[in-house]
Amino acid sequence: NPAVNHPVGFGHILKAKERNNAKIIVIDPRFTKSAAKADYFAQIRPGTDIPFVYGMLHIIFKNGWEDKKYIEDRVYGMDEIRAEAAKWTPQVVADVTGVSAETLMEITTVYAKNSPGTLLWAMGLTQHTIGTGNTRIAPILQMALGYMGKAGGGTNILRGHDNVQGATDMGCLSDTLPGYYGLVEGSWKYYARMWGVEYDYIKSQFKDASWMGKPGFTLARWWAGVLAGKPGEDAIENAGTNLKALVVMGCGITSTSQNLKIQQGLDNLELLVIADPFVNEAAILTNRKDNLFILPSATQFESSGTVSATNRSAQWRYKVVEPLYESKADQDIMFELAKRLGFYEEYTRSMMMRLKSDGHLEMTPDKKTFQWPEDATIEISRTLRTIGMMGWTPERIKKHTDNWHMFDEITGAGKGDMKGEYYGLPWPCWSVKHGGTPNLYNVDVPVSEGGMGFRNNFGLEKDGVSLLSGKGSAPIGSKVDGGYPEITKENIEKLIGRTLSAAEKDLCGANWKTCTSGKLVDLALEAGLTPYGNAKARAVVWNFPDRIPLHREPLYSPRPDLVEKYPTYADKANHFRVTTKYATIQKEKDYTKEFPIVMTTGRLVTMMGAGLENRASKYICALTPEMFCDIHPELAQKNGIKNGHMMWVHSPAGTKIKVKAKYSYTVLPGMVFLPFHFGGFMQGVDMTGNFPAGTKPYASGECANTVVSYGYDIITQIPASKAGLCRVEKA
Amino acid sequence: MRKYIYTLIALLGFATVAFGAADSQIWGEMRIQNILGYGQEESLKLGAWFTFLQSKYFAWVFLGVLIGVPTVFFLHYKIVGQKVFPHSHNKHYAFNLFHRTIHQVAAVSFMVIIPTGFIIVFGDFFGGGTLVRMAKNLHGIFTIPFAIVILPMALMWIKEAIFNLEDIKWFMILGGYLSKKKRIINATQFNAGQKMWYWVCILGGLVMILSGAMMFFMDFKIEMLHNLTGLSHIDMLRASAIIHNVMGFILVAVFFTHIYMAAVAIKGAIHSIITGYVEEEEVKFLHNAWYKKLKEKGKF
Amino acid sequence: MENARMKFYCDESRCIECDGCSIACAEAHELPAGIARRKVITIHEGIPGKEVSTSIACMHCTDAPCEQVCPVDCFYIREDGVVLHDKEKCIGCGYCLYACPFGAPQFPREGIFGSKGAMDKCTMCAGGPLATNSHHEFELYGQNRIAEGKVPVCAAMCSTKALLVGDAESVSNVIRARVAARGGKGFNSYGWDKAYKNQ
Ligand SMILES: Nc1nc2c(c(=O)[nH]1)N[C@H]1C(S)=C(S)[C@@H](COP(=O)(O)OP(=O)(O)OC[C@H]3O[C@@H](n4cnc5c(=O)[nH]c(N)nc54)[C@H](O)[C@@H]3O)O[C@H]1N2
Ligand SMILES: Nc1nc2c(c(=O)[nH]1)N[C@H]1C(S)=C(S)[C@@H](COP(=O)(O)OP(=O)(O)OC[C@H]3O[C@@H](n4cnc5c(=O)[nH]c(N)nc54)[C@H](O)[C@@H]3O)O[C@H]1N2
Ligand code: HEM
Ligand code: HEM
Ligand code: SF4
Ligand code: SF4
Ligand code: SF4
Ligand code: SF4
Ligand code: SF4
Ligand SMILES: [Mo]
């Protein structure tokens, strides 16, 4: 719903419609503000996008609208998709998704016949038990039509906060190191080298070396780590101990599902530390009386550094004012913490170091202190090679930000002084001379100008089929016409077709990802090769529970009749250290008897995330002063609920919230929508008395996540907050 | 009494809170109806009417009333002159303290409301700002005492104010006011003219209070009223403004007459509002029917 | 001077009811709570094919009706068509609101009687009659961005550039280009005809 969640970005969509006569198609369970501007709208049942896309593929394959050459050269495993798509006739799709066969046909036709089409999505696809499947089926559709790697095509996953992309790249995840380096010994050793510490030093921080390779808890289920062992709670695998302390830094506590569990988790910690510019509701919802510390964080205006946008481009954010009052910038809070815990020196050492031309680090002579954030940015650019951040020096990024008017509004291409570079140096930006990659996987331009094939990341062949891409599908100007593996010291000479001198060879690391001199990448670029190789994209992921995306009904499905045909996964033990239930919940009973209403959650244009910042603005609160529920008048009247009166929403987990009913035609009569930006109330109880004097927001209310029930994605563990069930009742 | 004051304060307080908030009847959700309703084919086009009348006519009509009515009476005074009845005869105690107080409160209110009303109407002449704002505030404030006494006043005089057949005759000769001659007029305690004033000041007064209150509170929600009138909120305000002005012309004109009659036309009649006594001679000539009744009861 | 006449245009094909304009206005001018000089409205919400959003403030009308009815005559119309008023003269009678087709004038409650204070409305970010960019002017009328050579903040902040403001000619040019790109369709801004009488 970009009209609401990316209003400025939505301007581009409107312009496409205006100037190119682009057709806008919206697939959403609600008639959203984006839908209001669309040419086609399909009101889909939450959680049924996979059937919908298979329905499209069914029609596409049936009519031969797919891009056969593209599939042949650049895609692995499309046949399995084709076979699955054959099952999803428009009639079956209509039954499962609620979208009529005619609408499906109409949308598929217009989408397939107008090349290229671009696919935008965000949380509507991800927040499901099958979220990963959803985010796979979308690019598969793009590949079937040959829309991937084309200007104006591709997939545009509209990321959330201004720097979510950057945060992900930096590895704010429990299963990777920064830059998506895996949790394997090689990566750890690489990082030890780049941080200027011994590998053994890092190892000594862990219980034992085996834990270095195990993903940690996720944000979604940290509380399970606290509550494990109590009756009814899921088991954990955490070296025999529960979580005891929690530091909440820049996350609204109510923004993950099962808020009642969160409250219990907070209550059962031994220590709770919050670092936030506002009084985070973590401090309010808990009943704990001590060992609760609130540290005032500075805001983005009081600190500086890079932020990455959704298109992988960087901007420099300049500090506007020094941190006010006793607040401290986040990194300073971390530095203080590191000092108290005794690893400040190791933590900051590499910012005191420099890279020699041979790719080794040395202490920078005469350097007394590091400069924040420039030295950190340099550390990132020399370390995060996997995604090509080598060109992201502070100087270049600042220059782009200062000269943003020198770039084309549509293509991002620089003019004048900035010629040859794309705004914000969208990664991969292979070297300090590279101008960035505006469109991923585009083979119509040379690598030096942002071209690239698909990444070779999963071997060279699978089951006897080559995973490298076909002839003629390499970026323009490539020495190798067709597929090739990722660049290593081993294969470089063969690929570029010349022998290296001994001196050159010396500079090469084992492979391009760890070759810190940059020699391998330079050689690859010279020969027009993508450092990570040129492979096929996988439609089949053999190491996932679902080899290809499969429809599986939500745990709380409004269609018990479909559950048997499209059952969910088996329970998954040790899913980010927590046993996570799937089939057990889905099979427990037919929930629709007691909870006949479909419930989905999402965002309002006036608020952000858990909403603390916005609820501190009196002007915004004048527009959205209280928590509400969008409910169709028909459904409301059937339950005796008047517009503007209070109502209860009950969840299958036994929780409930009291909210104001707002009549709305944007939802169907069998469904309600809840925004999740409010907090401060818990199941009808006003907890806002816990705010220290003068810090209470202008608006407080029940949080939707109190009634978002169990359910997590099978791969990422993102809460399934988009497809739930509930019962509504007059309050 | 205290209860009422509190209620009033609470009411004003509510208005303050509701103002401009999401549930505002003007700027909230309802703003859509208010705007879309403007000038639509089937609507009364009150916005355009109000603009037209207010910009072209209201002030001129008020000026006409302000100058015209006194001029007519000045001429009457010059040509017909004052009627003088001896005040040495018997008096009848017609208005008790209660009557008088009520009447006096109304009188004082009007003495404020009307001049301030004019100041607002000719606000540009007075240069706007503090003076006119004060006038506006006084205009509103003095509505309160008037609103308090209007019902008692209506009740205490309603018996006398019912029209009867005699009143037609009275109207034929306009109560004899156009001739210098003292004729015996067969009226009850109130003659037709007075009855007319009664009705204008009571009904008109109520209309003025209600239309004024609508404009004062401006942003309020009375669903019944919306359903009854079928108007958008702002159209109700427009209607109030038009009615307040038009009714204002009538009220002012008739009020001026009332003052003239009481203070000038019949010399000394004004004492009755102060002391409560009416003169036998006056009653005999002008309210003969009443006179006869009083005589029977032996009041003179 | 016809060209220099300032106008608002809210392109309904673009407005997405994001409320950026109204919040920006309130923040920039530090308006008292409850006063919304600009208001975004949506009709037929949730009805496919019929839902329309638009942003409305004072339109600075040709022959401004508000100006015609003001009993204290406190309005003045600048050469560029911006309709302003003198808050120190205004008595808060509400007549301008009754005359206005757009419900633009608003009133804070003042004093113990809670009577209507001086009217407030969109100034097109052009301040008021007091000394330009003085503190006093800011207190009463908010920023005077026009005097600083800046665009009114609502239009500057508009996420989709639905909201246009400027002299009649430049606004018309932008609209014409957009309408042409849309194949001649999509000239729609509620109130445009009403406010400017097709001029
Ligand atoms: N104003 C505002 N903007 C924001 C944010 C905010 O909080 N407020 N948050 C930012 C963040 S962190 C993020 S991640 C993005 C999220 O941006 P979006 O993903 O656009 O936001 P949501 O409102 O969560 O969900 C989008 C839509 O998904 C629909 N939906 C629900 N279930 C399904 C389904 O099964 N299939 C399909 N096709 N659609 C479904 C919902 O009805 C909703 O309209 O927004 C960012 N922008
Ligand atoms: N039901 C339901 N739940 C959802 C979603 C949904 O669609 N439905 N969406 C999910 C998604 S996609 C997301 S991203 C989350 C978003 O939810 P959150 O991550 O909770 O997002 P915010 O409310 O933006 O949280 C930011 C917090 O950081 C603080 N903050 C701001 N700046 C700084 C800073 O510089 N330093 C520090 N230390 N703190 C700062 C703010 O005060 C605020 O408390 O919500 C998720 N929850
Ligand atoms: C300066 C102000 C006023 C003066 C001097 C005045 C004087 C008088 C006098 C002398 C009478 C005649 C009593 C009699 O002989 O029967 C009278 C009657 C009356 N007055 Fe007034 N009055 C004033 C204001 C008002 C107001 C403001 C109202 C009502 C809103 C009012 C309503 C009446 C009524 C209803 C009567 C009875 C009918 C009548 O006599 O016309 N008067 N007044
Ligand atoms: C019984 C007589 C009257 C009553 C009870 C009355 C009452 C009121 C009230 C309560 C208001 C609202 C005040 C506010 O909004 O603050 C008002 C407004 C107004 N009245 Fe009257 N009024 C009366 C007679 C008149 C007369 C005779 C005139 C003209 C000469 C007049 C002119 C106005 C005007 C111009 C306004 C609008 C301006 C404003 O709201 O302040 N009124 N009136
Ligand atoms: S609020 Fe969101 S959409 Fe609006 S400008 Fe900021 S980042 Fe962009
Ligand atoms: S929109 Fe209303 S307030 Fe603005 S100029 Fe027009 S009539 Fe006056
Ligand atoms: S409220 Fe003020 S500006 Fe409006 S008409 Fe009355 S005096 Fe004039
Ligand atoms: S022009 Fe200025 S005053 Fe008018 S609505 Fe826009 S921001 Fe507010
Ligand atoms: S900022 Fe622009 S798009 Fe958003 S509501 Fe205002 S006019 Fe509409
Ligand atoms: Mo997000």
mmCIF file of C-alpha atoms in Angstrom, chain B residues 12 15-16 19-22 26-29 31-32 34-39 46-47 50-52 54-56 120-125 127-130 132-133 136-137 141 144 214-219 234 237-238 241 245, chain C residues 33-39 41-43 56-58 65-66 68-73 87-110 112-118 190 194:
data_model
loop_
_atom_site.group_PDB
_atom_site.id
_atom_site.type_symbol
_atom_site.label_atom_id
_atom_site.label_comp_id
_atom_site.label_asym_id
_atom_site.label_seq_id
_atom_site.Cartn_x
_atom_site.Cartn_y
_atom_site.Cartn_z
ATOM 1 C CA LEU B 12 -19.254 26.412 26.999
ATOM 2 C CA ALA B 15 -17.869 23.842 22.902
ATOM 3 C CA THR B 16 -14.232 24.691 23.515
ATOM 4 C CA PHE B 19 -13.926 23.076 18.488
ATOM 5 C CA GLY B 20 -12.029 22.069 15.431
ATOM 6 C CA ALA B 21 -11.579 18.550 16.695
ATOM 7 C CA ALA B 22 -12.272 15.586 14.495
ATOM 8 C CA ILE B 26 -17.839 22.306 10.468
ATOM 9 C CA TRP B 27 -14.211 21.364 10.040
ATOM 10 C CA GLY B 28 -14.263 17.678 10.873
ATOM 11 C CA GLU B 29 -15.791 14.875 8.852
ATOM 12 C CA ARG B 31 -16.732 19.570 6.333
ATOM 13 C CA ILE B 32 -17.290 17.463 3.255
ATOM 14 C CA ASN B 34 -20.681 21.470 4.263
ATOM 15 C CA ILE B 35 -18.536 22.118 1.240
ATOM 16 C CA LEU B 36 -20.272 19.840 -1.199
ATOM 17 C CA GLY B 37 -23.633 21.188 -0.143
ATOM 18 C CA TYR B 38 -22.601 24.646 -1.184
ATOM 19 C CA GLY B 39 -24.612 26.009 -4.067
ATOM 20 C CA LEU B 46 -27.955 29.929 1.437
ATOM 21 C CA GLY B 47 -24.271 30.757 1.116
ATOM 22 C CA PHE B 50 -26.238 35.279 2.696
ATOM 23 C CA THR B 51 -23.323 36.800 0.827
ATOM 24 C CA PHE B 52 -25.662 38.735 -1.401
ATOM 25 C CA GLN B 54 -25.093 40.798 3.813
ATOM 26 C CA SER B 55 -22.872 42.510 1.293
ATOM 27 C CA LYS B 56 -25.634 44.541 -0.360
ATOM 28 C CA ILE B 120 -21.508 45.262 14.910
ATOM 29 C CA VAL B 121 -23.565 45.925 11.826
ATOM 30 C CA PHE B 122 -21.671 49.127 11.210
ATOM 31 C CA GLY B 123 -18.432 47.629 12.463
ATOM 32 C CA ASP B 124 -16.397 49.112 9.658
ATOM 33 C CA PHE B 125 -17.630 52.569 10.602
ATOM 34 C CA GLY B 127 -13.019 50.639 12.678
ATOM 35 C CA GLY B 128 -13.363 47.096 13.976
ATOM 36 C CA GLY B 129 -11.003 45.912 16.667
ATOM 37 C CA THR B 130 -11.428 46.229 20.400
ATOM 38 C CA VAL B 132 -16.536 46.343 18.133
ATOM 39 C CA ARG B 133 -15.268 43.147 19.700
ATOM 40 C CA LYS B 136 -20.024 41.823 20.220
ATOM 41 C CA ASN B 137 -19.199 40.354 23.597
ATOM 42 C CA ILE B 141 -23.554 38.571 27.367
ATOM 43 C CA ILE B 144 -28.269 35.865 28.878
ATOM 44 C CA MET B 214 -26.426 29.072 16.968
ATOM 45 C CA MET B 215 -23.969 31.666 15.773
ATOM 46 C CA PHE B 216 -22.343 31.884 19.179
ATOM 47 C CA PHE B 217 -21.815 28.166 19.700
ATOM 48 C CA MET B 218 -21.226 27.709 15.998
ATOM 49 C CA ASP B 219 -19.786 24.217 16.313
ATOM 50 C CA ILE B 234 -23.021 25.473 7.933
ATOM 51 C CA LEU B 237 -25.556 28.870 10.499
ATOM 52 C CA ARG B 238 -26.202 30.789 7.311
ATOM 53 C CA ALA B 241 -27.469 34.777 10.236
ATOM 54 C CA ASN B 245 -30.742 40.079 10.626
ATOM 55 C CA ALA C 33 -4.545 22.752 18.395
ATOM 56 C CA GLY C 34 -7.800 22.351 16.573
ATOM 57 C CA ILE C 35 -7.112 24.876 13.844
ATOM 58 C CA ALA C 36 -6.477 23.207 10.510
ATOM 59 C CA ARG C 37 -5.951 25.781 7.827
ATOM 60 C CA ARG C 38 -5.729 22.998 5.330
ATOM 61 C CA LYS C 39 -7.902 19.948 5.430
ATOM 62 C CA ILE C 41 -11.031 15.270 2.538
ATOM 63 C CA THR C 42 -11.997 12.008 0.929
ATOM 64 C CA ILE C 43 -15.397 11.224 -0.448
ATOM 65 C CA ILE C 56 -8.750 22.162 0.724
ATOM 66 C CA ALA C 57 -7.786 25.419 2.351
ATOM 67 C CA CYS C 58 -8.773 28.987 1.629
ATOM 68 C CA PRO C 65 -17.147 36.349 -0.693
ATOM 69 C CA CYS C 66 -15.595 36.525 2.765
ATOM 70 C CA GLN C 68 -17.749 41.073 0.902
ATOM 71 C CA VAL C 69 -19.553 40.148 4.085
ATOM 72 C CA CYS C 70 -17.091 41.176 6.757
ATOM 73 C CA PRO C 71 -18.847 43.730 8.963
ATOM 74 C CA VAL C 72 -15.599 45.333 10.027
ATOM 75 C CA ASP C 73 -14.118 45.238 6.549
ATOM 76 C CA LYS C 87 -6.726 39.862 12.926
ATOM 77 C CA GLU C 88 -6.555 42.905 15.129
ATOM 78 C CA LYS C 89 -9.640 44.306 13.457
ATOM 79 C CA CYS C 90 -11.516 41.050 13.193
ATOM 80 C CA ILE C 91 -14.204 40.536 15.800
ATOM 81 C CA GLY C 92 -14.745 36.827 15.244
ATOM 82 C CA CYS C 93 -18.341 37.167 14.078
ATOM 83 C CA GLY C 94 -18.190 34.165 11.768
ATOM 84 C CA TYR C 95 -19.751 35.861 8.760
ATOM 85 C CA CYS C 96 -16.800 35.059 6.510
ATOM 86 C CA LEU C 97 -17.267 31.389 7.285
ATOM 87 C CA TYR C 98 -20.920 31.613 6.288
ATOM 88 C CA ALA C 99 -19.976 33.216 3.003
ATOM 89 C CA CYS C 100 -17.087 30.925 2.220
ATOM 90 C CA PRO C 101 -17.757 28.018 -0.157
ATOM 91 C CA PHE C 102 -14.865 26.037 1.317
ATOM 92 C CA GLY C 103 -15.373 26.249 5.054
ATOM 93 C CA ALA C 104 -11.955 27.854 5.280
ATOM 94 C CA PRO C 105 -12.267 30.399 8.106
ATOM 95 C CA GLN C 106 -11.797 28.964 11.586
ATOM 96 C CA PHE C 107 -12.080 30.299 15.072
ATOM 97 C CA PRO C 108 -10.199 29.623 18.273
ATOM 98 C CA ARG C 109 -12.196 29.885 21.475
ATOM 99 C CA GLU C 110 -11.116 32.722 23.701
ATOM 100 C CA ILE C 112 -13.879 32.888 29.957
ATOM 101 C CA PHE C 113 -16.992 33.018 27.829
ATOM 102 C CA GLY C 114 -15.359 30.914 25.178
ATOM 103 C CA SER C 115 -16.428 33.305 22.500
ATOM 104 C CA LYS C 116 -14.989 33.075 19.045
ATOM 105 C CA GLY C 117 -11.601 34.699 18.756
ATOM 106 C CA ALA C 118 -10.122 36.323 15.689
ATOM 107 C CA TYR C 190 -12.574 20.514 -6.506
ATOM 108 C CA LYS C 194 -16.001 27.984 -7.914
#
